[in-house]
Coordinates of C-alpha atoms and ligand atoms in Angstrom, one line a residue:
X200 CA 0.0 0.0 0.0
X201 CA -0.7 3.1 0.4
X202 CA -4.0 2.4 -1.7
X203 CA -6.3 4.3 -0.1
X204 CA -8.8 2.0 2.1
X205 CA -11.3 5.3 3.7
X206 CA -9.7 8.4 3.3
X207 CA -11.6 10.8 5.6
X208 CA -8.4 13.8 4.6
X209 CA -10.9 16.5 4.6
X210 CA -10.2 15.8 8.5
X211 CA -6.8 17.1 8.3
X212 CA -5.1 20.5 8.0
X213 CA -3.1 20.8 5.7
X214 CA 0.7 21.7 6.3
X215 CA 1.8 24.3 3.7
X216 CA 4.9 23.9 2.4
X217 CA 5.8 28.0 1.3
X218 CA 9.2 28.7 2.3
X219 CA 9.8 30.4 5.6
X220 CA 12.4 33.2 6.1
X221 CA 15.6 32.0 6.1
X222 CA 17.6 32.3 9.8
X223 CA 21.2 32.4 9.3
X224 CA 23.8 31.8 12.4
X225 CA 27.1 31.0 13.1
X226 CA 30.0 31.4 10.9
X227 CA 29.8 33.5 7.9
X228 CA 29.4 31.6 4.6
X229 CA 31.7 34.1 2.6
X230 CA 34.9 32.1 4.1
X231 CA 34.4 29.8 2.0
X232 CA 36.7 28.9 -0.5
X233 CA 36.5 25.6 -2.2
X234 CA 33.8 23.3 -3.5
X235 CA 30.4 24.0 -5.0
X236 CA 27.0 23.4 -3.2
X237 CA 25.1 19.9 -3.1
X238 CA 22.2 20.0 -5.3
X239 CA 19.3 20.8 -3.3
X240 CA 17.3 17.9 -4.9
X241 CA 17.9 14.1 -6.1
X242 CA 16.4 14.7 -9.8
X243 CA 13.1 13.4 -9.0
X244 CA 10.4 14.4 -11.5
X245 CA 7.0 13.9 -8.9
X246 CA 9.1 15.4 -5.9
X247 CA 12.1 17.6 -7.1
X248 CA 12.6 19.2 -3.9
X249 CA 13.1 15.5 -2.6
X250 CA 16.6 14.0 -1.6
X251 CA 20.0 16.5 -2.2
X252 CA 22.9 16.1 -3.7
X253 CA 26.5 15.9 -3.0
X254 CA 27.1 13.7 -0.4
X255 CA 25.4 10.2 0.6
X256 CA 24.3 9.0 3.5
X257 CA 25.4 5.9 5.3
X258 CA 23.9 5.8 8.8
X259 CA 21.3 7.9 11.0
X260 CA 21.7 7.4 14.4
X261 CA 18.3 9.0 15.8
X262 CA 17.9 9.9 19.7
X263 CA 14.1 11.5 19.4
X264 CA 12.0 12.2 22.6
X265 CA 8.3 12.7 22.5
X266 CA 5.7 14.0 24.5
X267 CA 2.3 12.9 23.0
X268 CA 0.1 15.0 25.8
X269 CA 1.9 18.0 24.2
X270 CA 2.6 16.5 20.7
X271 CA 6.6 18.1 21.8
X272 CA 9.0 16.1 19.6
X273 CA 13.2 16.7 20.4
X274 CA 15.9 14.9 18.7
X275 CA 19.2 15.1 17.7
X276 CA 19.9 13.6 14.5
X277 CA 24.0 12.5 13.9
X278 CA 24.2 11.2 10.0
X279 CA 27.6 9.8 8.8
X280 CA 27.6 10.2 5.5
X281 CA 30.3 10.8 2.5
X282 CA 30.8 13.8 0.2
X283 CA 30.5 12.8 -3.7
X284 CA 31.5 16.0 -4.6
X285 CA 34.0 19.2 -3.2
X286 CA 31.5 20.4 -1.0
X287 CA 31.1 23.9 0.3
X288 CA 27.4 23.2 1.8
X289 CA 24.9 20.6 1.5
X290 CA 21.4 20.5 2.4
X291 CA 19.0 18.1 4.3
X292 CA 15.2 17.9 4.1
X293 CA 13.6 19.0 7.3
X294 CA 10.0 21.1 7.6
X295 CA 10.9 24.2 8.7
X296 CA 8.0 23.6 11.4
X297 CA 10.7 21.9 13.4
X298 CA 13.1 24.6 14.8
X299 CA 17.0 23.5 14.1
X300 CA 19.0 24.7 17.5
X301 CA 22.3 23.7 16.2
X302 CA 24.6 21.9 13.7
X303 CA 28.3 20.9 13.7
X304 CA 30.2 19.0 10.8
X305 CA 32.8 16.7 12.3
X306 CA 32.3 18.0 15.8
X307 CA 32.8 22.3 14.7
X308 CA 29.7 24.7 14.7
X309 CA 28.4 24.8 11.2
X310 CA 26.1 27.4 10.0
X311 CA 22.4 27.0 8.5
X312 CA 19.4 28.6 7.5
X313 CA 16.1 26.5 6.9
X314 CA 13.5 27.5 4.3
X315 CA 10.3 25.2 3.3
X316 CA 11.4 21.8 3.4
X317 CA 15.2 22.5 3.2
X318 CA 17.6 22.9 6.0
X319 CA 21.0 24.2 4.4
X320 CA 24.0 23.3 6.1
X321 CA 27.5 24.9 5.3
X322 CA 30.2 23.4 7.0
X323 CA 33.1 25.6 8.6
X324 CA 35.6 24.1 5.9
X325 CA 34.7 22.8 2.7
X326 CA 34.4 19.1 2.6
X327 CA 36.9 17.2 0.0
X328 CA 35.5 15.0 -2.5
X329 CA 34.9 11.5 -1.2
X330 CA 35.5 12.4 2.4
X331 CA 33.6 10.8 5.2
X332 CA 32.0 13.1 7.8
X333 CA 29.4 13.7 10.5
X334 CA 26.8 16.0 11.1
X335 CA 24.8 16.4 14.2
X336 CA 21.6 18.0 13.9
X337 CA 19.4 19.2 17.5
X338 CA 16.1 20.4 16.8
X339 CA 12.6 20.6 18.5
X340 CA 9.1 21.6 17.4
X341 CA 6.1 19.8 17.2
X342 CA 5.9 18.0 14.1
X343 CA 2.9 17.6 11.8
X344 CA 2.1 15.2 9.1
X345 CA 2.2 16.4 5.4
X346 CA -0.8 16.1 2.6
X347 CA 0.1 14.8 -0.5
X348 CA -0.6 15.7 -4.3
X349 CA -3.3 13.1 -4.0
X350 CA -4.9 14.2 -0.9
X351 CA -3.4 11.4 1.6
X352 CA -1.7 12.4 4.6
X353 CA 1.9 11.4 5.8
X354 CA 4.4 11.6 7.9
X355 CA 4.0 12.1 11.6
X356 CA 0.3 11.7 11.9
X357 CA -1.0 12.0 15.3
X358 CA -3.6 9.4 17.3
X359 CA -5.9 9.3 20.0
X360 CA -2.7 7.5 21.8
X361 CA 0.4 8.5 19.9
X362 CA 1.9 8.4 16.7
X363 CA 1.0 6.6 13.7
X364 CA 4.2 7.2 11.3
X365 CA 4.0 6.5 7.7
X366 CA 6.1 8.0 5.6
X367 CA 5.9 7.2 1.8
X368 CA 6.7 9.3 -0.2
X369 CA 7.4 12.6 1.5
X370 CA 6.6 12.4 5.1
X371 CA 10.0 11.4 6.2
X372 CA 10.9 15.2 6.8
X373 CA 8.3 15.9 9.5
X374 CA 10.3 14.4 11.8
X375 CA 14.0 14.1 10.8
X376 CA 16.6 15.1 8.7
X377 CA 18.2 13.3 6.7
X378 CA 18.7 13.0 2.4
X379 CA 14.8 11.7 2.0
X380 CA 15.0 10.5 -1.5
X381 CA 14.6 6.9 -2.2
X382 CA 17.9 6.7 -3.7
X383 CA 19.9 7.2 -0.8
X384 CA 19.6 4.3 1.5
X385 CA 21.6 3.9 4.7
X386 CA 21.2 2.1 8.0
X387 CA 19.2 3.4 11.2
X388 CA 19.3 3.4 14.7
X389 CA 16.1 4.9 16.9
X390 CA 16.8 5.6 20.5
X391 CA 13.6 7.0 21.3
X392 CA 11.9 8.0 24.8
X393 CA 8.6 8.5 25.6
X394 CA 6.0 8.7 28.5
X395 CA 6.4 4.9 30.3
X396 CA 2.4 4.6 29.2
X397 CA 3.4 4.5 25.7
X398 CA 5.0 2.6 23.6
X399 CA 7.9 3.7 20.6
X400 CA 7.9 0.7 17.9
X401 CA 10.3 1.4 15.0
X402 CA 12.2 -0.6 12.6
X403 CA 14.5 -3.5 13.1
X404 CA 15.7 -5.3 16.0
X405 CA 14.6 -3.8 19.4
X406 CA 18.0 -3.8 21.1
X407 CA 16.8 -2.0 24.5
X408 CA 13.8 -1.2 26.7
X409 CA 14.9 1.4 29.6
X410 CA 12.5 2.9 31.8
X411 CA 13.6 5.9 34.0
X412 CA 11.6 8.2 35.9
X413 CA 8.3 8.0 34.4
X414 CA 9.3 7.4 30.7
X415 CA 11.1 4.3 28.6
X416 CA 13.3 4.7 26.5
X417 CA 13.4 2.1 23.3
X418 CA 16.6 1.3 21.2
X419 CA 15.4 -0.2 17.6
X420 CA 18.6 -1.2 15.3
X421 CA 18.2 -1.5 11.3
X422 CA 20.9 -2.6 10.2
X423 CA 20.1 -3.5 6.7
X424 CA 20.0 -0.3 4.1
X425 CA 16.5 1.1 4.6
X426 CA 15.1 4.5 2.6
X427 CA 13.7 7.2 4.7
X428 CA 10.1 6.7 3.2
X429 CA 10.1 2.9 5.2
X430 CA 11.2 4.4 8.5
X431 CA 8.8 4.3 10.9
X432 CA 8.5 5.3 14.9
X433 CA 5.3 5.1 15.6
X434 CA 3.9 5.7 19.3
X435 CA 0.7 4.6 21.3
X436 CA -0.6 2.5 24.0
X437 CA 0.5 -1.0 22.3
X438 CA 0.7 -4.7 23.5
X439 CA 4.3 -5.1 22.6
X440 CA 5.1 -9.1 22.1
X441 CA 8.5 -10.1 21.0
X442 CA 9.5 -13.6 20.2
X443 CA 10.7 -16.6 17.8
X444 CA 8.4 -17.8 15.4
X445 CA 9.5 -20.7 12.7
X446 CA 12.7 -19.3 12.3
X447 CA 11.5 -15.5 12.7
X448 CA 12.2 -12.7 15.2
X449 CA 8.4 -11.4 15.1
X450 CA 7.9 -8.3 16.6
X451 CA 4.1 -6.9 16.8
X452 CA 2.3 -3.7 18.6
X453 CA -1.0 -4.0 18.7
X454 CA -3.5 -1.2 20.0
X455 CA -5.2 -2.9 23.2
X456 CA -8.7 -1.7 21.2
X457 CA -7.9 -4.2 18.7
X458 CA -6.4 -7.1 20.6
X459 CA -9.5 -9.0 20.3
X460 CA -9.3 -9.2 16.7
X461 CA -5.6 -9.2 16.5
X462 CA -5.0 -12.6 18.9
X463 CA -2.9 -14.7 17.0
X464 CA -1.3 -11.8 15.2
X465 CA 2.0 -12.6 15.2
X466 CA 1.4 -16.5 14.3
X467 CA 0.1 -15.1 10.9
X468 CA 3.6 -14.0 9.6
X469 CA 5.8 -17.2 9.3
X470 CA 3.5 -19.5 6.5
X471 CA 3.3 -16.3 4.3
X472 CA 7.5 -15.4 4.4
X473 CA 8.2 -19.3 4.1
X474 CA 5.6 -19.3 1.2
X475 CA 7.4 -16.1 -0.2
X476 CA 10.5 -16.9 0.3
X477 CA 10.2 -19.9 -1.4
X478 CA 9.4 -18.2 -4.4
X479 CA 11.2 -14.9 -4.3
X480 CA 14.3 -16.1 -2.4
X481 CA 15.3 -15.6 1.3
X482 CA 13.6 -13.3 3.6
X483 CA 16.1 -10.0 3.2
X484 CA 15.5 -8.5 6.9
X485 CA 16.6 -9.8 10.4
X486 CA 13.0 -9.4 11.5
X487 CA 9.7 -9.3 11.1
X488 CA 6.3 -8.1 12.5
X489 CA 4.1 -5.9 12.5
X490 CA 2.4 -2.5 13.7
X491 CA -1.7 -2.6 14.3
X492 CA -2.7 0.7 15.1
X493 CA -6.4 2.2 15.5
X494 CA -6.4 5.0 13.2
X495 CA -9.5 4.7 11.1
X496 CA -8.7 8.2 10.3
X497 CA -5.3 7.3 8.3
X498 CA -6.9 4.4 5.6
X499 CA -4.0 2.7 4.2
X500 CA -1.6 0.8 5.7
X501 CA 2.6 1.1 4.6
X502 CA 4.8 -1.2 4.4
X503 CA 7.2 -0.2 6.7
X504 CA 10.7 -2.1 6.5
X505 CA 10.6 -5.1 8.4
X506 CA 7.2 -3.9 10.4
X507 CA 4.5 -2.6 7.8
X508 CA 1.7 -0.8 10.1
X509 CA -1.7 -1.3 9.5
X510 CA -4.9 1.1 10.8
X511 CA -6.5 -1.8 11.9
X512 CA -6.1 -5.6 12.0
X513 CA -5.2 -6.8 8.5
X514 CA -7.1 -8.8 5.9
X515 CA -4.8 -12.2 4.5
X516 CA -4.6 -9.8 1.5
X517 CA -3.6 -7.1 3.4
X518 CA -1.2 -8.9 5.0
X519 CA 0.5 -10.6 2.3
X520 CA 0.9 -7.6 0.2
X521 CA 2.5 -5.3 2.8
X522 CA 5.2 -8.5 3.7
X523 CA 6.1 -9.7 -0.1
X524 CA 7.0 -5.6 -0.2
X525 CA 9.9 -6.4 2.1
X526 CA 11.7 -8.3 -1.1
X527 CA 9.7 -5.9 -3.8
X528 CA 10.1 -1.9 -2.7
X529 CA 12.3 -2.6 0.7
X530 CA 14.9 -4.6 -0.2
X531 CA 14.4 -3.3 -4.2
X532 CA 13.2 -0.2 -4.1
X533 CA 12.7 1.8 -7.4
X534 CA 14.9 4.4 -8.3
X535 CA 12.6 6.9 -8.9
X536 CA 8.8 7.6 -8.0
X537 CA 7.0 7.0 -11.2
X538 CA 8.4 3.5 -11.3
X539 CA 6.6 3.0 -8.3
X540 CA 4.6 -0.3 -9.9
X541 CA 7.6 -1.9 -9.5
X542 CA 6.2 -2.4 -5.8
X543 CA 2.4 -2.2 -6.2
X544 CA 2.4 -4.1 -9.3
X545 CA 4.8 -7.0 -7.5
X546 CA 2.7 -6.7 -3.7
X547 CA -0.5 -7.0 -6.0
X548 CA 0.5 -9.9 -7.4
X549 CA 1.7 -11.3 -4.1
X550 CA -1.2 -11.3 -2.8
X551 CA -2.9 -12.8 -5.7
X552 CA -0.2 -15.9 -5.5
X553 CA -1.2 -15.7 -1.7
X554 CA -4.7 -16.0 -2.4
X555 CA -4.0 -18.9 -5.0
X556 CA -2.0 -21.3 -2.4
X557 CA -4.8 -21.3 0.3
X558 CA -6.8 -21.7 -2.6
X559 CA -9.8 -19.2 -1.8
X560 CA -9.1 -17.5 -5.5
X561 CA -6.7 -18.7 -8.6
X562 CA -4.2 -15.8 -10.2
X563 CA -5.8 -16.5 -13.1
X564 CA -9.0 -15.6 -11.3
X565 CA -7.7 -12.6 -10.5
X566 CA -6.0 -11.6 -13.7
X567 CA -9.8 -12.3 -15.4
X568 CA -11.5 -9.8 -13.0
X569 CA -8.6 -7.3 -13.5
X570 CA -8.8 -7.6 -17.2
X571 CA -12.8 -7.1 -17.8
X572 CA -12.5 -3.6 -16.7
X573 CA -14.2 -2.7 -19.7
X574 CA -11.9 -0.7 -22.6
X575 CA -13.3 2.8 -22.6
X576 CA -12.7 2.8 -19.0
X577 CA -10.4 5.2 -17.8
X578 CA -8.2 2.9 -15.6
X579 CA -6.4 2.0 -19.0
X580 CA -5.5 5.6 -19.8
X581 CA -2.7 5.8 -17.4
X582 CA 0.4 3.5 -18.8
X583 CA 1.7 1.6 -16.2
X584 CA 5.2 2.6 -15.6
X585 CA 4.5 6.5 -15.7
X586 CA 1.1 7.1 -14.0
X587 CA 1.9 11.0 -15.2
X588 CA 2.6 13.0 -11.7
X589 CA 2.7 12.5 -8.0
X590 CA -0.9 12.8 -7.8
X591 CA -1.8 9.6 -9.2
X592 CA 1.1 8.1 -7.8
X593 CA -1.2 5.3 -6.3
X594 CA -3.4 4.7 -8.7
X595 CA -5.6 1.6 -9.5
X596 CA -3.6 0.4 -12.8
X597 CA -0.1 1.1 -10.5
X598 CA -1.4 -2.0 -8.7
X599 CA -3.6 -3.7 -11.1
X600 CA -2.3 -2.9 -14.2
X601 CA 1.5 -4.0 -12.9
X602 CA 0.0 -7.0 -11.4
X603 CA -1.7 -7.8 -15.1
X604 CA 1.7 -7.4 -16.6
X605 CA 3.4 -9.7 -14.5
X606 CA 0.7 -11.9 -15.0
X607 CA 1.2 -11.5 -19.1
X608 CA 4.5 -11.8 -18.8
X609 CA 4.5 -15.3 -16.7
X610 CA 1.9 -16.1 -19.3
X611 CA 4.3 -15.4 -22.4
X612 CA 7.9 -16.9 -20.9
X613 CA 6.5 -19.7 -18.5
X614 CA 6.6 -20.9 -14.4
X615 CA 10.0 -21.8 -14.8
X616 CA 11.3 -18.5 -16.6
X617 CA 9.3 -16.3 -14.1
X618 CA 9.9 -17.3 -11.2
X619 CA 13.2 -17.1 -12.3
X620 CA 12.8 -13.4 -12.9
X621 CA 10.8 -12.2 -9.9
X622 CA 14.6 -14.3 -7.6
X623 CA 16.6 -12.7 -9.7
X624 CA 14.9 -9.4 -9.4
X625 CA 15.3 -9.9 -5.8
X626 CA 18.8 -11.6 -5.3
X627 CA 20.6 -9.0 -7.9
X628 CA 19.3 -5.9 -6.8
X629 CA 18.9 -6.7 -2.8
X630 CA 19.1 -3.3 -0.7
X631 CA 19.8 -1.4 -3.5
X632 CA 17.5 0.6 -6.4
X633 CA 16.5 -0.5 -9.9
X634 CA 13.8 1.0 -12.2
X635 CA 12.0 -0.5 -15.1
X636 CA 14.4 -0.5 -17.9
X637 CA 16.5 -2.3 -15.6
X638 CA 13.3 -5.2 -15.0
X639 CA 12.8 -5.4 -19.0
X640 CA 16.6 -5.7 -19.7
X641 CA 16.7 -8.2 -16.6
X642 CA 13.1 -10.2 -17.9
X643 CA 14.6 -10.6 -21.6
X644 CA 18.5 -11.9 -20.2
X645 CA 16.6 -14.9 -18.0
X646 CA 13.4 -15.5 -20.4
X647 CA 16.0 -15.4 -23.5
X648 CA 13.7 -13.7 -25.1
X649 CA 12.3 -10.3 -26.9
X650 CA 9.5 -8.9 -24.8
X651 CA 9.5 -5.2 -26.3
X652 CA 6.1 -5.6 -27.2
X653 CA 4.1 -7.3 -24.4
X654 CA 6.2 -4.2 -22.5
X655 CA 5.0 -1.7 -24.6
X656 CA 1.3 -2.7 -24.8
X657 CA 1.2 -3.4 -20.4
X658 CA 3.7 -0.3 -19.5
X659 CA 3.9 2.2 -21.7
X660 CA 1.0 3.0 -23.7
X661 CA -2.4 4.3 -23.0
X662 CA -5.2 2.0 -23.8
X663 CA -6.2 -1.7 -23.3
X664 CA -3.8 -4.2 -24.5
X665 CA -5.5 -7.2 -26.4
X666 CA -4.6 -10.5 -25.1
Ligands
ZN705 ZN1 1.6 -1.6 -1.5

């Protein structure tokens, strides 16, 4: 997901994203001398603002404290990361709704200003090409979630009891800085403390519980490559069970209204990763689990890397389509956003193949119902692999469509060729980014054949391909 399930987003204000007037302080810029800025933007068509340039991230090591009664966030953010270009300043998506307090670059006072969704960072001395440095970031506001081009909210979206934090695609700025495109990946850790009545659940392995004075403070590692649109620390009053299941580290927070429905929560997880990982290849994360939060108000779920949160107790579907995302958008994770079938498409079919081996629906089935939407409808205007802008990012045909052409494709090449593909896709490209040349080249090298035209007809062009 996120397909939405019941938006209600007319119950949200919106947060607008206008630049704010820029606050300088510290050191004077002028002193520079060498290098040229870091692009203020990863290139991204749909979100250009999205992601910098200059320098990649490898690690975010997150301490965040959060008062829900108060909705009070503080954290200091320190990011190794390495410059990929002389750089005399760099910039890092933050909401300029959270206040910055300070910044240093390898442990000396750095200045910044912050406008819109950029915080611009300029380090005392330029930073050499290929260098490896640190920034530490304090800052303190009270974070609120974003509305997308297509009306959705995300980011940090506030409960009855907490926090439920989803963050695809932009929301990841809300509530930490960091370079937000899907391109850079890097690994996390999450020290976060909160009132000893909540709960903090975040990605990972949870390393630490520590209560003190009133309030817990929980350490969550991720330690394979994650992008900032799969981090998640969400917050309420959750049922927190840890424990090994067939061979998984399942980790589940349920919201005590649900706990009725969500007994046996945890169980659910194992038969569909062994199924899945029978056909995709091994499970790519140290853990699993998930989040069950009671946020009607939200309507989709996210699949969050190794802990997808859902606003309410998933369906089998449900289910199956937010874990086979942990190979198909986690592990692989599209390079940019209007390739974003590439993990609806795959989840889709997931949970068609899911839906097949209990046997309460064939993929064939499936693919019939798909394919009857009748011609002159206009969920075949919108080609597959370019839904056109950010604001039909989660289209029906991102999901459908893309699970139809991996349908017509197994169709053309054959069990044995596809499943072939969908491993490959997996094995060859786990924790990193590909996009959809890179699936057509990879489709054509293991099928040995010329697929150009099935392609064309299921990606690329308007209209309803004939069969
Ligand atoms: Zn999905």
């Amino acid at each position: 997901m996120k397909r939405l399930l019941a938006l209600t987003a007319a119950a949200f204000i919106s947060l607008p994203l206008t630049p704010a007037p820029a606050i300088a302080t510290g050191t004077d810029p002028a002193i520079q001398s060498h290098g040229t800025p870091g692009a203020p933007g990863a290139g991204d068509p749909y979100f250009p603002d999205q992601g910098n340039g200059g320098y990649d991230a490898g690690h975010y090591d997150l301490s965040l404290d959060y008062e829900p009664s108060s909705g009070r966030l503080s954290g200091v953010a320190r990011i190794s990361a390495r410059a990929t270009q002389e750089l005399s300043r760099f910039n890092l998506d933050l909401v300029s709704t959270l206040s910055v307090r300070s910044v240093t670059v390898d442990g000396r006072t750095a200045s910044y200003t912050q406008g819109g969704s950029e915080l611009v960072v300029t380090p005392a001395r330029a930073l050499g090409a290929g260098r490896g440095f640190s920034v530490v970031i304090r800052y303190d506001g009270r974070p609120v979630h974003v509305v997308d081009p297509d009306g959705s909210v995300d980011g940090w979206i506030k409960t009855s009891d907490g926090v439920y934090n989803a963050n695809e695609p932009q929301g990841a700025m809300t509530w930490f800085p960091g370079n937000h495109h899907m391109t850079d990946k890097a690994t996390h850790r999450f020290t976060v403390t909160v009132p000893s009545t909540r709960v903090a659940v975040a990605n990972g392995d949870l390393v630490a519980k520590v209560p003190k004075g009133g309030r817990t403070t929980y350490v969550w590692d991720s330690r394979e490559p994650m992008a900032s649109y799969l981090a998640t620390v969400s917050i309420g009053k959750f049922e927190l069970a840890d424990s090994r299941i067939g061979g998984y580290r399942v980790t589940t927070a349920v919201d005590p209204k649900l706990a009725g429905d969500a007994a046996g929560f945890p169980d659910r997880h194992p038969p569909v990763l062994d199924y899945f990982s029978s056909i995709f290849g091994p499970y790519p994360f140290s853990s699993t689990g998930g989040i069950v939060d009671h946020a009607p108000e939200v309507g989709y779920a996210l699949e969050t890397q190794t802990r997808p949160i859902y606003p309410r107790v998933p369906s089998e579907s449900l289910l199956a389509h937010e874990l086979a995302h942990q190979w198909f958008g986690d592990s692989v994770t599209p390079t940019l956003w209007r390739d974003i079938w590439l993990n609806e498409g795959f989840a889709t079919y997931a949970e068609w193949l899911w839906a097949d081996k209990l046997g309460t629906r064939t993929v064939q089935a499936a693919f019939d119902q798909a394919y009857a939407t009748a011609a002159e409808d206009e969920f075949w205007q919108t080609p597959t692999a370019d839904p056109g802008g950010p604001e039909n990012l989660f289209h029906d045909p991102v999901y459908d469509r893309g699970a139809m052409t991996l349908h017509v494709l197994r169709r053309e090449v054959g069990d044995d060729a596809f499943f072939a593909i969908l491993r490959a896709w997996a094995g060859e490209h786990k924790y990193g980014n590909a996009d959809t040349a890179a699936f057509i080249a990879l489709s054509e090298r293991v099928s040995g054949r010329q697929l150009d035209a099935l392609f064309d007809a299921w990606l690329f062009k308007p209209g309803k391909p004939s069969l």
